[in-house]
CSV table of C-alpha atoms in Angstrom, one decimal:
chain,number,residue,atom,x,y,z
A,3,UNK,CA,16.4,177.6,69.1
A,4,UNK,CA,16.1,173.9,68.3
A,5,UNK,CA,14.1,170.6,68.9
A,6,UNK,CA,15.9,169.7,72.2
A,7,UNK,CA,14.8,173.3,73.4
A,8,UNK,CA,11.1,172.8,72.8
A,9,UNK,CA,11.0,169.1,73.8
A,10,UNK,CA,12.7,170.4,77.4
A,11,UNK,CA,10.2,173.2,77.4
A,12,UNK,CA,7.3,171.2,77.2
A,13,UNK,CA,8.6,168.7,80.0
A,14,UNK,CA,9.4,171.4,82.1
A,15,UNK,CA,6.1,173.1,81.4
A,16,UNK,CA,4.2,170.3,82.5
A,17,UNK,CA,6.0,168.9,85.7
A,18,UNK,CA,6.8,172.6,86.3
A,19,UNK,CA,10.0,171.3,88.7
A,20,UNK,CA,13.6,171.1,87.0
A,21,UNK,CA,14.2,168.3,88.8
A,22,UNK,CA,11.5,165.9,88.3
A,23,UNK,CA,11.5,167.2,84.4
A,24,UNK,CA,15.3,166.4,84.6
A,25,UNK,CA,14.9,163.2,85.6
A,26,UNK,CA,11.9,162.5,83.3
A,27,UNK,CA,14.3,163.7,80.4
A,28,UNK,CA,17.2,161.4,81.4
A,29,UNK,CA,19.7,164.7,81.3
A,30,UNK,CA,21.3,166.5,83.9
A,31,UNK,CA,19.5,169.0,85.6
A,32,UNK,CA,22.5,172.5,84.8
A,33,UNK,CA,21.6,171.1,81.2
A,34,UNK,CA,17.9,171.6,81.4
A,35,UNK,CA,18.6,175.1,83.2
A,36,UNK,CA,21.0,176.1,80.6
A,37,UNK,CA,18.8,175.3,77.3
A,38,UNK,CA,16.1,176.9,79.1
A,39,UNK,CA,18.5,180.2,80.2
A,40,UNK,CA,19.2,179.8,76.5
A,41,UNK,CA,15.6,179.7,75.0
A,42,UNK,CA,14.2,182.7,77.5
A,43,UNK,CA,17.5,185.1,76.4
A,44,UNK,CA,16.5,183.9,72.3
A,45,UNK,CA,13.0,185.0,72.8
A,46,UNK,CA,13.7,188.1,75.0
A,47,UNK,CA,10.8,187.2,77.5
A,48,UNK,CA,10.7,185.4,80.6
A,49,UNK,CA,9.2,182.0,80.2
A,50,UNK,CA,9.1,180.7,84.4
A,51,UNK,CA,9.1,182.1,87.4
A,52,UNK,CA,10.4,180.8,90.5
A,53,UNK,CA,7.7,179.8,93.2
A,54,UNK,CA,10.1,177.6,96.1
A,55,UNK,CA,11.5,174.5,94.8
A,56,UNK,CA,9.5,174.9,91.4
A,57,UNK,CA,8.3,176.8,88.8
A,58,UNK,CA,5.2,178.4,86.8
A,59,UNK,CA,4.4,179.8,83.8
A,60,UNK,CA,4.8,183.4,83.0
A,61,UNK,CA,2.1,184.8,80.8
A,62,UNK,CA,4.7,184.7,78.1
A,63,UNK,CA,5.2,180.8,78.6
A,64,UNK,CA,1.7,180.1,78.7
A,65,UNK,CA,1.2,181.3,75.1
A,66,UNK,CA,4.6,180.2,74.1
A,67,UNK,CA,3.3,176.2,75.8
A,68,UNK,CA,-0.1,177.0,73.0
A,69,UNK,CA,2.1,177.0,70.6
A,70,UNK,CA,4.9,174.3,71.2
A,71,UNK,CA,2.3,172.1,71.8
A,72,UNK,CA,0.7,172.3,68.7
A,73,UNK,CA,3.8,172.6,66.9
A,74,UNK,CA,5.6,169.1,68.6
A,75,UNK,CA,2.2,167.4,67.7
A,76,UNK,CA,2.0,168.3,64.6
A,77,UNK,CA,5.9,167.2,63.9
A,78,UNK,CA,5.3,163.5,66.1
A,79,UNK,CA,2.7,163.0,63.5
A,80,UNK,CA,4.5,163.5,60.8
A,81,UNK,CA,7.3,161.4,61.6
A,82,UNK,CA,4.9,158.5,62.5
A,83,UNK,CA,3.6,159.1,59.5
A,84,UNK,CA,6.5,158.5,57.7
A,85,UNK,CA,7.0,155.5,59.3
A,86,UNK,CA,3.9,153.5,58.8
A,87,UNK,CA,3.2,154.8,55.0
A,88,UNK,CA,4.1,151.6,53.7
A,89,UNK,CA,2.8,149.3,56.8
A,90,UNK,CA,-0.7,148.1,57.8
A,91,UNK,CA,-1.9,150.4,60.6
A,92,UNK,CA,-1.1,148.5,64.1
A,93,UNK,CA,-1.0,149.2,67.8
A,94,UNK,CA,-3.9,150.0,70.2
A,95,UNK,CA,-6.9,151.7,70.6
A,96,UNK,CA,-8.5,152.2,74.2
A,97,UNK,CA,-12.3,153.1,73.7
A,98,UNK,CA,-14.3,154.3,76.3
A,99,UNK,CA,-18.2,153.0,75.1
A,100,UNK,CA,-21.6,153.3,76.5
A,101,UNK,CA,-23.0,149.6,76.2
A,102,UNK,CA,-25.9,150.2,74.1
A,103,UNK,CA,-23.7,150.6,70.7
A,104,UNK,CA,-21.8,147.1,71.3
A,105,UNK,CA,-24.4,145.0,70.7
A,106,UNK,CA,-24.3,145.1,66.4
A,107,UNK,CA,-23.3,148.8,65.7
A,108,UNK,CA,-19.4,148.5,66.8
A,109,UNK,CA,-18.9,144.8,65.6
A,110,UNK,CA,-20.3,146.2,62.1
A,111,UNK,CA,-17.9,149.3,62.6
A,112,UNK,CA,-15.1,146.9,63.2
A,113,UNK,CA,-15.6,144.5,60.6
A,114,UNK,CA,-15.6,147.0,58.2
A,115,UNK,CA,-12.3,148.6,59.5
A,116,UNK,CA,-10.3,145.1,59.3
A,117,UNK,CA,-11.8,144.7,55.6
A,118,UNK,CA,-10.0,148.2,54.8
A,119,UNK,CA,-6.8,148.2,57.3
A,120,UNK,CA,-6.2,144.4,57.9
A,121,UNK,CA,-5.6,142.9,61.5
A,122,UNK,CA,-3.0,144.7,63.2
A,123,UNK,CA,-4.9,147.1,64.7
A,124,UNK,CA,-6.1,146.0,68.6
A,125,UNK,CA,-9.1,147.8,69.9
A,126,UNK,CA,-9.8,147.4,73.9
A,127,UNK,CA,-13.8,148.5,75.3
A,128,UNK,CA,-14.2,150.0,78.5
A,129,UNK,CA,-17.7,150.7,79.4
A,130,UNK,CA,-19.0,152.9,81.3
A,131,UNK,CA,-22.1,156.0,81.2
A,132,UNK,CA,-21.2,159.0,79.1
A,133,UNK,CA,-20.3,161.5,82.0
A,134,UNK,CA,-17.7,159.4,83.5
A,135,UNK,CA,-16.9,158.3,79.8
A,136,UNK,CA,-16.1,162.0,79.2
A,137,UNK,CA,-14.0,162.6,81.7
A,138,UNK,CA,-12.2,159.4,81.7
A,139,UNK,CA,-11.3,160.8,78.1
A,140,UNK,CA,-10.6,164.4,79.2
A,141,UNK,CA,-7.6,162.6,81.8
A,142,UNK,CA,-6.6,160.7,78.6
A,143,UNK,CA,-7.2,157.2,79.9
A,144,UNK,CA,-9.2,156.9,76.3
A,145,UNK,CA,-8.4,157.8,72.8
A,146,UNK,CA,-11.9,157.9,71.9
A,147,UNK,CA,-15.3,157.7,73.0
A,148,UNK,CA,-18.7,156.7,72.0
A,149,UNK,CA,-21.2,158.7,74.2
A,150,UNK,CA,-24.0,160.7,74.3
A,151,UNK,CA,-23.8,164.5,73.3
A,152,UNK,CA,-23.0,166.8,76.3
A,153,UNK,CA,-22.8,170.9,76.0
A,154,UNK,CA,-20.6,172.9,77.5
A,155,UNK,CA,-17.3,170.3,77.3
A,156,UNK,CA,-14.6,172.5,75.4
A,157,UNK,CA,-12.0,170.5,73.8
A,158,UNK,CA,-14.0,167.7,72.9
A,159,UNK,CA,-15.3,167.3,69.3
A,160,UNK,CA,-18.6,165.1,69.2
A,161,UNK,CA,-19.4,163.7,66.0
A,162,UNK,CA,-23.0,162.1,65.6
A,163,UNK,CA,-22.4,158.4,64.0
A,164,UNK,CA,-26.2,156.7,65.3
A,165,UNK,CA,-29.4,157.8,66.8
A,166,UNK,CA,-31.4,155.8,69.0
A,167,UNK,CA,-35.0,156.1,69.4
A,168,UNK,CA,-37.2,156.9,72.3
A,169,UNK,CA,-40.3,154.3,73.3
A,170,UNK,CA,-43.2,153.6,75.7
A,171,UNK,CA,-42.4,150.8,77.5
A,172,UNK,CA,-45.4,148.7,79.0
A,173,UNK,CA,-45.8,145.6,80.5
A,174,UNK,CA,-48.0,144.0,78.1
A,175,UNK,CA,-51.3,143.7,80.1
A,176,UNK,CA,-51.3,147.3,80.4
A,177,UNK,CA,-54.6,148.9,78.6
A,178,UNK,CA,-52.2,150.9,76.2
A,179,UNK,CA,-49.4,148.2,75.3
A,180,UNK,CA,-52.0,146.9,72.3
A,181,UNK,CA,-51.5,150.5,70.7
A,182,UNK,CA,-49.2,150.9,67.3
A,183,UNK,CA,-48.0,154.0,68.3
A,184,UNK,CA,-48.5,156.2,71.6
A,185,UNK,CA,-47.8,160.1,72.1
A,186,UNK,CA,-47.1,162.3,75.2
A,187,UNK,CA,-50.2,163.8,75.1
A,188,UNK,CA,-52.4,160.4,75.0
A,189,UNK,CA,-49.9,159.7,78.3
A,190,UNK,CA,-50.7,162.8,80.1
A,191,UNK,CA,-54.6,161.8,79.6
A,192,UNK,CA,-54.7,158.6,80.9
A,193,UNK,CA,-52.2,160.0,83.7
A,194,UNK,CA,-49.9,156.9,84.2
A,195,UNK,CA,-46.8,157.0,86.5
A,196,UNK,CA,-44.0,158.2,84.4
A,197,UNK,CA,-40.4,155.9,84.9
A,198,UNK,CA,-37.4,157.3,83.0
A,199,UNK,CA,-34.0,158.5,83.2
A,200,UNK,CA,-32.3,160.6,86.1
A,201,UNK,CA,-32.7,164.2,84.9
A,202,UNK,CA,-29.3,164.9,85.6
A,203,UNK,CA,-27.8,162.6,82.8
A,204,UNK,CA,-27.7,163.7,79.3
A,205,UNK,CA,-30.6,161.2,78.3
A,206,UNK,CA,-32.7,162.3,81.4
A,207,UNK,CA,-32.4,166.2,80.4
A,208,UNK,CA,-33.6,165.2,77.0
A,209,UNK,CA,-36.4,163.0,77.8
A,210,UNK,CA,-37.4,165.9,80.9
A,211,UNK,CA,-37.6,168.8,78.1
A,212,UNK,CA,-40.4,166.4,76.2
A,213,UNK,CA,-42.4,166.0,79.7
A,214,UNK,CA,-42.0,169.7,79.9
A,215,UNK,CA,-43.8,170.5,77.1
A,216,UNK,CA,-46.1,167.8,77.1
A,217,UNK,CA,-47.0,168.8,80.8
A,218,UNK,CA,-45.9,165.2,82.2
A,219,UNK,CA,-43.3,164.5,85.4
A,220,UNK,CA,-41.6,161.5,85.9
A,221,UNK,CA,-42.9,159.5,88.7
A,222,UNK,CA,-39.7,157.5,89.4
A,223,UNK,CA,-36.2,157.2,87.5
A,224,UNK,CA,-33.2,155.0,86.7
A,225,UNK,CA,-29.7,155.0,85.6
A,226,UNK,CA,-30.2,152.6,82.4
A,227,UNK,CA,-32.2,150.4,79.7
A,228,UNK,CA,-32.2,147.3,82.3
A,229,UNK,CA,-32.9,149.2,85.5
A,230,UNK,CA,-35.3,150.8,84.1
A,231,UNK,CA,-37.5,147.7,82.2
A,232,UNK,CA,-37.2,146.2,86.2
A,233,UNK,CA,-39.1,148.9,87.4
A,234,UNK,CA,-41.5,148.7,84.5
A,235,UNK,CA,-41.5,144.9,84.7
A,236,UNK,CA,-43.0,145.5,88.7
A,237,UNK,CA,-45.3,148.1,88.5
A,238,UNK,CA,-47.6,146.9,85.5
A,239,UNK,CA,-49.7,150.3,85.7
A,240,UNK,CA,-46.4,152.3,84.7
A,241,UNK,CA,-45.0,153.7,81.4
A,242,UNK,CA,-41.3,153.7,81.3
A,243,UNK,CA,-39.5,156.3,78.6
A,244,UNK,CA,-36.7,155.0,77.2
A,245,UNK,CA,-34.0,153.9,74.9
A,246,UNK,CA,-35.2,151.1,72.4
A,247,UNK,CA,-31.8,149.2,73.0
A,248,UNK,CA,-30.6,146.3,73.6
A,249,UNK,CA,-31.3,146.7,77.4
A,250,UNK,CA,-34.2,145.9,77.1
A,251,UNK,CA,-33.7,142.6,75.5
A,252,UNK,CA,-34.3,140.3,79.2
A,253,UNK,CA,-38.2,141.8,79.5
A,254,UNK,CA,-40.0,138.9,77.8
A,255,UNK,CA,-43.4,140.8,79.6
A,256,UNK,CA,-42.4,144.0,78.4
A,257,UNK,CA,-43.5,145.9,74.8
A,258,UNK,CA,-41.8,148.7,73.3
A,259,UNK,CA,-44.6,151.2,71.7
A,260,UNK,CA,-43.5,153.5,69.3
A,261,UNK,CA,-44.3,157.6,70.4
A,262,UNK,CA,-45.5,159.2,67.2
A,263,UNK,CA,-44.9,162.9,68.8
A,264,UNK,CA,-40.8,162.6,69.4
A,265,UNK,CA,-38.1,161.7,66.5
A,266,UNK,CA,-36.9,158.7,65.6
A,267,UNK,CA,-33.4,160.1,65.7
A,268,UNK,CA,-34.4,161.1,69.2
A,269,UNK,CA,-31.3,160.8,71.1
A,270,UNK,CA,-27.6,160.8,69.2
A,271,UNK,CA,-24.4,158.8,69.9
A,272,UNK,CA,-21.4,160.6,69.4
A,273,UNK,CA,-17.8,159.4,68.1
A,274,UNK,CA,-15.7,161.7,71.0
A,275,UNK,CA,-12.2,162.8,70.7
A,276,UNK,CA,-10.1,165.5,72.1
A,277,UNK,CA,-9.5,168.2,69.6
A,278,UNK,CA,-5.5,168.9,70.6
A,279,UNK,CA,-4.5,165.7,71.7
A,280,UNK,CA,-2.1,163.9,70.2
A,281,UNK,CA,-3.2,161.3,67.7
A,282,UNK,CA,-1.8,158.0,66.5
A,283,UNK,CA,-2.2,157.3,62.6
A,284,UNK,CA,-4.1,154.7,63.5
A,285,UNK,CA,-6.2,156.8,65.8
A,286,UNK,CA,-6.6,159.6,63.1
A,287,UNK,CA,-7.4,156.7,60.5
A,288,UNK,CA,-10.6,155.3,62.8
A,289,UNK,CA,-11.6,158.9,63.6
A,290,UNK,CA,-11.9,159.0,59.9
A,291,UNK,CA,-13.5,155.8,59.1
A,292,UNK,CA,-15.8,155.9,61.7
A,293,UNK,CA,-16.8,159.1,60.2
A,294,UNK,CA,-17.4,158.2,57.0
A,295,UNK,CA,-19.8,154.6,58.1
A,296,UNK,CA,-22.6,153.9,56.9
A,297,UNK,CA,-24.3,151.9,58.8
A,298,UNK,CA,-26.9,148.7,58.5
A,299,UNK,CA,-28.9,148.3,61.8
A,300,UNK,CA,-30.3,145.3,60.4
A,301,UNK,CA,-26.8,143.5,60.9
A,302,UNK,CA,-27.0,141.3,64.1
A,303,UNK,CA,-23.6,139.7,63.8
A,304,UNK,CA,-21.7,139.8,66.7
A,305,UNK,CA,-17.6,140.8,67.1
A,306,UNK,CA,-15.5,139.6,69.7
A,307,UNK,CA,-13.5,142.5,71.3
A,308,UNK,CA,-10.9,142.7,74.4
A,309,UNK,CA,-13.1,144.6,77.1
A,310,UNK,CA,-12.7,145.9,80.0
A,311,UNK,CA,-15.7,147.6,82.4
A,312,UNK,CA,-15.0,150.8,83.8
């Protein structure tokens, strides 16, 4: 068995047609047949079975693909490794980002990267809401992803790097918007119409647990911060839930009350990454940075980045 073997394999096990993986290869196609005649007769199990014109994994190539995989990874690393130990960390990041963290949390972030790692490194935005973030990632069109927590998504790791806050958003001639602080309960009393987030979002099933137990329902809902604040902003007898972001900048009527009942760190932002993918240095080296980052929110400095909306 050797590298050209496994390299084949893993071509063959993802086009799953010996001539496209040929071609993809740039080798002959009785050459990809024989190493892989070869590989089956050195392993004594039948790695593909012949379905027409192409071909699928046995179960014996489905493990065998686990473990290939992890093992190629594991060696491209390595080798870029070696080759950028003595370099500044360069190339480019594609980050997939809800819009809510670019305002001073990212430019921060950034900042403090380029102080560590220099300038070589270019990192392109592409915004966008978390679920479509998530699977825009899952397809690979990201490296990484800030976005909200979301169960159930094997594969992805999600690790907490801010928290945003949840408010009462009134327009301020509303009887309440005087008020330091508000809670769910005081809301349910004076029985105002409820505007927050679409329950189906990861934001709108948080915010709809809290109605749940605080016996409130949303009267209308929205996708986002500035959506949102409009409604507010037009119906002056509403309480909107929400995100105290920068979304809600444009509302010069509008006043965020505190709610003394929910957590500050009410709703996390997640660094996202896929678990088995295959990582750059300079990918791995964020992942880690980002990790460690402390960060200020009183910073307001801006960074200029290359974006792109999704």
């Amino acid at each position: 068995m050797n590298l050209s073997q496994l390299y084949y394999f893993r071509t063959l096990a993802r086009l799953q047609h010996y001539t496209k993986a040929a071609a993809e290869l740039f080798i002959a196609q009785s050459t990809l047949s024989n190493a892989m005649a070869n590989l089956e007769r050195e392993l004594g199990v039948p790695l593909f079975a012949r379905k027409g014109r192409t071909v699928e994994l046995t179960k014996y190539g489905r493990e065998f693909e686990a473990a290939v995989i992890e093992s190629l990874n594991a060696l491209d690393k390595g080798v870029e490794r070696a080759r950028e130990q003595a370099e500044l960390l360069t190339g480019t990041i594609d980050i997939g980002t809800v819009y809510t963290v670019q305002d001073s949390y990212l430019p921060a972030l950034m900042r403090a990267y380029r102080a560590s790692y220099g300038d070589g490194l270019t990192v392109n935005l592409f915004q966008g809401l978390t679920l479509p973030l998530l699977e825009d990632l899952e397809r690979d069109r990201y490296e990484l992803a800030f976005a909200a927590y979301v169960e159930n998504r094997p594969g992805l790791t999600f690790v907490p790097v801010l928290s945003q806050s949840l408010v009462a958003l009134l327009h301020r001639n509303h009887p309440l918007a005087s008020r330091e602080s508000l809670s769910l309960a005081e809301l349910a009393s004076h029985d105002c119409p409820i505007i927050t987030y679409r329950p189906e979002t990861p934001i709108g099933t948080e915010v709809a647990r809290h109605l749940d137990a605080a016996g409130l329902k949303a009267a209308a809902h929205a996708d986002d911060e500035i959506s949102l604040g409009a409604l507010v902003d037009s119906e002056n007898d509403s309480v909107g839930l929400v995100l105290n972001t920068l979304g809600l900048a444009p509302f010069i009527n509008l006043v965020a009350v505190p709610l003394s009942d929910v957590p500050k760190d009410f709703h996390p932002i997640c660094l996202v990454y896929k678990e088995r993918a295959f990582k750059t240095r300079a990918v791995e080296t964020f992942i880690e940075f980002t990790t460690e980052f402390k960060w200020d929110p009183s910073a307001e400095d801006t960074e200029d980045f290359e974006e792109e909306d999704s």
